[in-house]
mmCIF file of C-alpha atoms in Angstrom:
data_model
loop_
_atom_site.group_PDB
_atom_site.id
_atom_site.type_symbol
_atom_site.label_atom_id
_atom_site.label_comp_id
_atom_site.label_asym_id
_atom_site.label_seq_id
_atom_site.Cartn_x
_atom_site.Cartn_y
_atom_site.Cartn_z
ATOM 1 C CA MET A 1 0.041 -0.214 0.077
ATOM 2 C CA THR A 2 1.314 3.540 -0.990
ATOM 3 C CA LYS A 3 0.193 6.575 0.878
ATOM 4 C CA THR A 4 -1.406 7.965 -2.389
ATOM 5 C CA GLU A 5 -3.994 5.381 -2.177
ATOM 6 C CA LEU A 6 -5.290 7.508 1.081
ATOM 7 C CA PRO A 7 -7.810 8.058 2.589
ATOM 8 C CA ILE A 8 -9.451 4.089 2.558
ATOM 9 C CA ASN A 9 -12.892 3.685 3.831
ATOM 10 C CA ILE A 10 -14.714 0.710 4.648
ATOM 11 C CA PRO A 11 -18.295 0.626 5.388
ATOM 12 C CA LEU A 12 -19.774 -1.381 8.422
ATOM 13 C CA LEU A 13 -23.028 -2.068 9.824
ATOM 14 C CA ASP A 14 -25.509 -0.269 8.640
ATOM 15 C CA LYS A 15 -24.240 3.424 9.004
ATOM 16 C CA GLY A 16 -20.555 3.053 10.116
ATOM 17 C CA TYR A 17 -17.168 2.548 8.755
ATOM 18 C CA VAL A 18 -13.546 2.534 9.330
ATOM 19 C CA GLU A 19 -11.002 4.921 7.423
ATOM 20 C CA LEU A 20 -7.185 4.608 7.068
ATOM 21 C CA GLN A 21 -5.987 8.462 6.888
ATOM 22 C CA ASP A 22 -2.636 7.706 7.344
ATOM 23 C CA PHE A 23 0.297 5.577 8.722
ATOM 24 C CA MET A 24 4.140 5.842 9.046
ATOM 25 C CA GLY A 25 6.412 3.096 8.355
ATOM 26 C CA ASP A 26 6.771 -0.789 6.914
ATOM 27 C CA ASP A 27 8.066 -3.793 7.889
ATOM 28 C CA LEU A 28 11.132 -2.717 7.427
ATOM 29 C CA SER A 29 10.729 -0.280 9.468
ATOM 30 C CA ILE A 30 10.531 -2.524 12.422
ATOM 31 C CA VAL A 31 13.461 -4.858 10.994
ATOM 32 C CA ASN A 32 15.807 -1.828 11.000
ATOM 33 C CA ALA A 33 14.314 -0.530 14.727
ATOM 34 C CA ALA A 34 15.592 -4.131 15.926
ATOM 35 C CA ARG A 35 18.924 -4.473 14.543
ATOM 36 C CA VAL A 36 19.674 -0.452 15.837
ATOM 37 C CA SER A 37 20.577 -2.400 19.191
ATOM 38 C CA PHE A 38 23.661 -3.024 17.436
ATOM 39 C CA LEU A 39 24.086 -0.720 14.700
ATOM 40 C CA GLY A 40 22.880 -3.428 11.752
ATOM 41 C CA GLU A 41 20.460 -2.593 8.932
ATOM 42 C CA SER A 42 18.445 -4.760 6.134
ATOM 43 C CA LYS A 43 20.306 -7.889 5.552
ATOM 44 C CA GLY A 44 17.723 -8.593 2.673
ATOM 45 C CA ASP A 45 14.004 -9.985 2.465
ATOM 46 C CA ILE A 46 14.731 -13.390 3.834
ATOM 47 C CA LYS A 47 16.780 -12.486 6.589
ATOM 48 C CA ASP A 48 14.794 -9.381 7.120
ATOM 49 C CA LYS A 49 11.879 -11.610 7.394
ATOM 50 C CA LYS A 50 13.125 -13.953 9.582
ATOM 51 C CA LEU A 51 14.413 -11.488 12.272
ATOM 52 C CA LEU A 52 10.731 -10.330 12.147
ATOM 53 C CA ASN A 53 9.256 -13.393 12.916
ATOM 54 C CA TYR A 54 11.801 -14.111 15.658
ATOM 55 C CA LEU A 55 10.836 -10.693 17.063
ATOM 56 C CA LEU A 56 6.912 -11.611 17.218
ATOM 57 C CA ARG A 57 7.174 -15.450 18.275
ATOM 58 C CA HIS A 58 9.782 -14.316 21.188
ATOM 59 C CA ALA A 59 7.725 -11.377 22.214
ATOM 60 C CA HIS A 60 10.142 -8.620 21.654
ATOM 61 C CA THR A 61 7.609 -6.132 20.654
ATOM 62 C CA SER A 62 9.134 -2.656 20.922
ATOM 63 C CA PRO A 63 10.603 -2.609 17.114
ATOM 64 C CA PHE A 64 6.645 -2.834 16.183
ATOM 65 C CA GLU A 65 6.051 0.707 17.971
ATOM 66 C CA MET A 66 8.110 2.200 15.349
ATOM 67 C CA VAL A 67 4.700 1.829 13.038
ATOM 68 C CA GLU A 68 1.645 3.753 13.121
ATOM 69 C CA PHE A 69 -1.819 4.097 12.166
ATOM 70 C CA LYS A 70 -4.231 6.983 11.965
ATOM 71 C CA LEU A 71 -8.172 5.716 11.759
ATOM 72 C CA ARG A 72 -11.167 7.518 11.496
ATOM 73 C CA VAL A 73 -13.864 5.551 12.839
ATOM 74 C CA LYS A 74 -17.469 6.057 13.016
ATOM 75 C CA CYS A 75 -19.417 3.709 15.355
ATOM 76 C CA PRO A 76 -22.244 3.086 17.846
ATOM 77 C CA LEU A 77 -21.338 4.687 21.352
ATOM 78 C CA PHE A 78 -21.317 1.644 23.094
ATOM 79 C CA VAL A 79 -18.928 0.340 20.555
ATOM 80 C CA ALA A 80 -16.370 3.457 21.090
ATOM 81 C CA ARG A 81 -16.698 2.834 24.815
ATOM 82 C CA GLN A 82 -15.123 -0.466 24.792
ATOM 83 C CA TRP A 83 -12.517 1.036 22.134
ATOM 84 C CA MET A 84 -11.543 3.278 24.384
ATOM 85 C CA ARG A 85 -10.508 1.209 27.379
ATOM 86 C CA HIS A 86 -7.601 0.562 24.833
ATOM 87 C CA ARG A 87 -5.735 3.863 26.703
ATOM 88 C CA VAL A 88 -2.545 3.433 24.699
ATOM 89 C CA TRP A 89 -4.311 4.872 21.850
ATOM 90 C CA SER A 90 -4.471 8.422 21.294
ATOM 91 C CA TYR A 91 -8.207 9.606 20.528
ATOM 92 C CA ASN A 92 -10.114 13.004 19.293
ATOM 93 C CA GLU A 93 -14.144 12.406 19.392
ATOM 94 C CA VAL A 94 -16.820 14.252 17.868
ATOM 95 C CA SER A 95 -18.498 16.583 21.089
ATOM 96 C CA ARG A 96 -22.259 16.465 21.249
ATOM 97 C CA ARG A 97 -21.610 19.655 23.407
ATOM 98 C CA TYR A 98 -20.666 21.329 20.254
ATOM 99 C CA THR A 99 -22.866 20.133 17.205
ATOM 100 C CA SER A 100 -26.608 18.240 16.565
ATOM 101 C CA GLU A 101 -25.612 17.435 13.025
ATOM 102 C CA GLU A 102 -25.188 13.590 11.460
ATOM 103 C CA LEU A 103 -27.445 12.254 14.145
ATOM 104 C CA ASP A 104 -27.445 8.605 12.891
ATOM 105 C CA PHE A 105 -28.549 5.397 15.167
ATOM 106 C CA TYR A 106 -27.509 1.915 14.880
ATOM 107 C CA ILE A 107 -30.483 -0.868 14.514
ATOM 108 C CA PRO A 108 -28.923 -3.965 14.348
ATOM 109 C CA GLU A 109 -30.062 -7.004 11.686
ATOM 110 C CA THR A 110 -30.386 -9.590 14.335
ATOM 111 C CA TRP A 111 -31.200 -9.436 17.890
ATOM 112 C CA ARG A 112 -28.936 -12.100 19.573
ATOM 113 C CA LEU A 113 -29.960 -13.895 22.903
ATOM 114 C CA GLN A 114 -28.039 -13.573 26.118
ATOM 115 C CA SER A 115 -25.660 -16.638 26.543
ATOM 116 C CA THR A 116 -26.658 -18.792 29.519
ATOM 117 C CA ASP A 117 -23.122 -19.953 30.587
ATOM 118 C CA ASN A 118 -21.031 -16.533 29.921
ATOM 119 C CA LYS A 119 -22.611 -13.320 31.569
ATOM 120 C CA GLN A 120 -20.897 -10.814 28.844
ATOM 121 C CA CYS A 121 -21.530 -12.884 25.619
ATOM 122 C CA SER A 122 -24.523 -13.586 23.515
ATOM 123 C CA SER A 123 -25.496 -16.939 21.831
ATOM 124 C CA GLY A 124 -27.882 -17.523 18.965
ATOM 125 C CA ASP A 125 -30.251 -15.531 17.611
ATOM 126 C CA ALA A 126 -33.995 -14.588 18.749
ATOM 127 C CA GLU A 127 -36.669 -16.149 17.305
ATOM 128 C CA GLN A 128 -38.314 -14.092 14.310
ATOM 129 C CA GLN A 129 -41.341 -12.813 16.061
ATOM 130 C CA MET A 130 -39.541 -11.494 18.646
ATOM 131 C CA GLN A 131 -36.750 -9.967 16.067
ATOM 132 C CA ALA A 132 -39.401 -7.790 14.601
ATOM 133 C CA GLN A 133 -41.105 -6.716 17.766
ATOM 134 C CA PHE A 134 -37.871 -5.379 19.195
ATOM 135 C CA THR A 135 -36.934 -3.668 15.881
ATOM 136 C CA GLN A 136 -40.005 -1.864 15.812
ATOM 137 C CA GLN A 137 -39.749 -0.986 19.323
ATOM 138 C CA MET A 138 -35.956 0.285 19.023
ATOM 139 C CA GLN A 139 -36.845 2.578 15.967
ATOM 140 C CA GLN A 140 -39.628 3.946 17.715
ATOM 141 C CA HIS A 141 -37.362 4.542 20.724
ATOM 142 C CA VAL A 142 -34.811 6.510 18.508
ATOM 143 C CA GLU A 143 -37.663 8.570 16.914
ATOM 144 C CA GLN A 144 -38.929 9.566 20.132
ATOM 145 C CA ALA A 145 -35.477 10.359 21.734
ATOM 146 C CA LEU A 146 -34.413 12.360 18.320
ATOM 147 C CA ASP A 147 -37.869 14.129 18.754
ATOM 148 C CA THR A 148 -37.357 15.060 22.311
ATOM 149 C CA TYR A 149 -33.708 16.334 21.304
ATOM 150 C CA ASN A 150 -34.539 18.184 18.624
ATOM 151 C CA LYS A 151 -37.682 20.076 20.579
ATOM 152 C CA MET A 152 -35.359 20.817 23.628
ATOM 153 C CA ILE A 153 -32.717 22.348 21.232
ATOM 154 C CA ASP A 154 -35.413 24.368 18.915
ATOM 155 C CA ALA A 155 -36.385 25.626 22.643
ATOM 156 C CA GLY A 156 -33.250 26.780 23.514
ATOM 157 C CA ILE A 157 -31.873 24.223 25.797
ATOM 158 C CA ALA A 158 -28.149 23.466 25.993
ATOM 159 C CA ARG A 159 -26.510 20.855 23.741
ATOM 160 C CA GLU A 160 -24.548 19.779 26.576
ATOM 161 C CA GLN A 161 -27.535 19.087 28.620
ATOM 162 C CA ALA A 162 -29.917 17.950 25.329
ATOM 163 C CA ARG A 163 -27.897 15.355 24.524
ATOM 164 C CA MET A 164 -28.493 13.195 27.699
ATOM 165 C CA VAL A 165 -31.831 11.811 25.778
ATOM 166 C CA LEU A 166 -29.787 10.319 22.872
ATOM 167 C CA PRO A 167 -29.579 6.408 23.372
ATOM 168 C CA GLN A 168 -26.633 4.272 23.441
ATOM 169 C CA ASN A 169 -26.929 3.336 19.516
ATOM 170 C CA MET A 170 -26.293 6.657 18.371
ATOM 171 C CA TYR A 171 -23.262 7.054 16.324
ATOM 172 C CA THR A 172 -20.021 8.581 17.179
ATOM 173 C CA THR A 173 -16.878 9.935 15.345
ATOM 174 C CA PHE A 174 -13.362 9.775 16.078
ATOM 175 C CA VAL A 175 -10.373 9.771 15.311
ATOM 176 C CA GLY A 176 -7.342 7.276 16.694
ATOM 177 C CA LYS A 177 -3.897 6.909 16.275
ATOM 178 C CA VAL A 178 -1.758 3.414 17.415
ATOM 179 C CA ASP A 179 1.124 1.636 16.971
ATOM 180 C CA GLY A 180 1.720 -1.430 15.449
ATOM 181 C CA HIS A 181 2.332 -3.323 18.662
ATOM 182 C CA ASN A 182 -0.817 -1.978 20.531
ATOM 183 C CA LEU A 183 -2.623 -2.396 17.292
ATOM 184 C CA MET A 184 -1.738 -6.123 17.155
ATOM 185 C CA HIS A 185 -2.836 -5.958 20.987
ATOM 186 C CA PHE A 186 -6.529 -4.527 20.116
ATOM 187 C CA MET A 187 -6.779 -7.114 17.077
ATOM 188 C CA LYS A 188 -5.864 -10.004 19.303
ATOM 189 C CA LEU A 189 -8.798 -9.417 21.937
ATOM 190 C CA ARG A 190 -11.282 -7.590 19.450
ATOM 191 C CA MET A 191 -11.046 -10.274 16.681
ATOM 192 C CA ASP A 192 -11.720 -13.265 19.311
ATOM 193 C CA GLU A 193 -15.236 -15.071 18.965
ATOM 194 C CA HIS A 194 -15.895 -14.055 22.218
ATOM 195 C CA ALA A 195 -15.787 -10.722 21.256
ATOM 196 C CA GLN A 196 -18.744 -8.466 20.689
ATOM 197 C CA TYR A 197 -19.897 -8.922 17.122
ATOM 198 C CA GLU A 198 -20.529 -5.102 16.831
ATOM 199 C CA ILE A 199 -16.827 -4.062 17.790
ATOM 200 C CA ARG A 200 -15.189 -7.884 15.915
ATOM 201 C CA VAL A 201 -16.509 -6.230 12.454
ATOM 202 C CA TYR A 202 -14.248 -3.264 13.010
ATOM 203 C CA ALA A 203 -10.989 -5.184 14.149
ATOM 204 C CA ASP A 204 -11.480 -7.672 11.466
ATOM 205 C CA ALA A 205 -11.608 -4.915 8.519
ATOM 206 C CA ILE A 206 -8.638 -2.960 10.023
ATOM 207 C CA TYR A 207 -6.690 -6.371 9.874
ATOM 208 C CA GLU A 208 -7.741 -7.334 6.581
ATOM 209 C CA HIS A 209 -7.672 -4.387 4.833
ATOM 210 C CA PHE A 210 -5.561 -1.952 6.727
ATOM 211 C CA PHE A 211 -2.847 -3.956 8.785
ATOM 212 C CA LYS A 212 -2.350 -6.796 6.053
ATOM 213 C CA ALA A 213 -1.847 -3.996 3.445
ATOM 214 C CA VAL A 214 0.837 -1.867 5.361
ATOM 215 C CA LEU A 215 2.372 -4.838 7.021
ATOM 216 C CA PRO A 216 2.348 -7.939 5.311
ATOM 217 C CA TRP A 217 5.298 -9.639 7.211
ATOM 218 C CA SER A 218 3.811 -8.795 10.323
ATOM 219 C CA ALA A 219 0.665 -9.963 9.349
ATOM 220 C CA GLU A 220 2.006 -13.492 8.612
ATOM 221 C CA ALA A 221 3.865 -13.564 11.708
ATOM 222 C CA PHE A 222 0.648 -12.316 14.076
ATOM 223 C CA GLU A 223 -1.437 -15.256 12.459
ATOM 224 C CA LYS A 224 1.146 -17.735 13.283
ATOM 225 C CA TYR A 225 2.450 -16.567 16.830
ATOM 226 C CA VAL A 226 -0.333 -14.560 17.956
ATOM 227 C CA LEU A 227 -3.257 -15.610 16.661
ATOM 228 C CA LYS A 228 -1.804 -19.472 16.537
ATOM 229 C CA LYS A 229 -3.831 -20.102 13.082
ATOM 230 C CA ALA A 230 -2.158 -23.502 11.521
#
């Protein structure tokens, strides 16, 4: 991937997206950072790739911090709050104290049932009648909340207070910057089958469309030694 191809925007969920806005470095940046320990430099693709695999296999992760990714993300609020638990990222998020524009809401295609053996996970889909019932109720809930919000704004209520009526399925937009090492940590956790679907699709997209394109050698080692795929 070259910077002339940027930005690259991947649509996700019903109204969301993840966009690669910028990146710094490549696989060779990682290799050269590792070899600076003994004032070395690139020794060709075969030896460089072997070194990169050695680094990840033995958890020598600091050289991977020499690469950075800058992403723009539009996702539901509850996804953003999970995302921002990864505190080593740098974030800047839209503020509803400043703007009332672009108020979008996430309505899932499928309602999932609560897992009976894991308090934080879902398991299977609800029956069709329940699907239709709660989709309709969710849509009504969003319309009512948005109507109340707009009436408060029109009446002169401050945005910083009016925003309290907006539900958790409202979309937010933020810019996040992260290094390669901490992005791999994020992807390891959020690509896992136990991660919530709505954040997993973002992690999958980042990996498939951005990480693998910028760092193909690192991606191969990541699958082998971190995800432990055969």
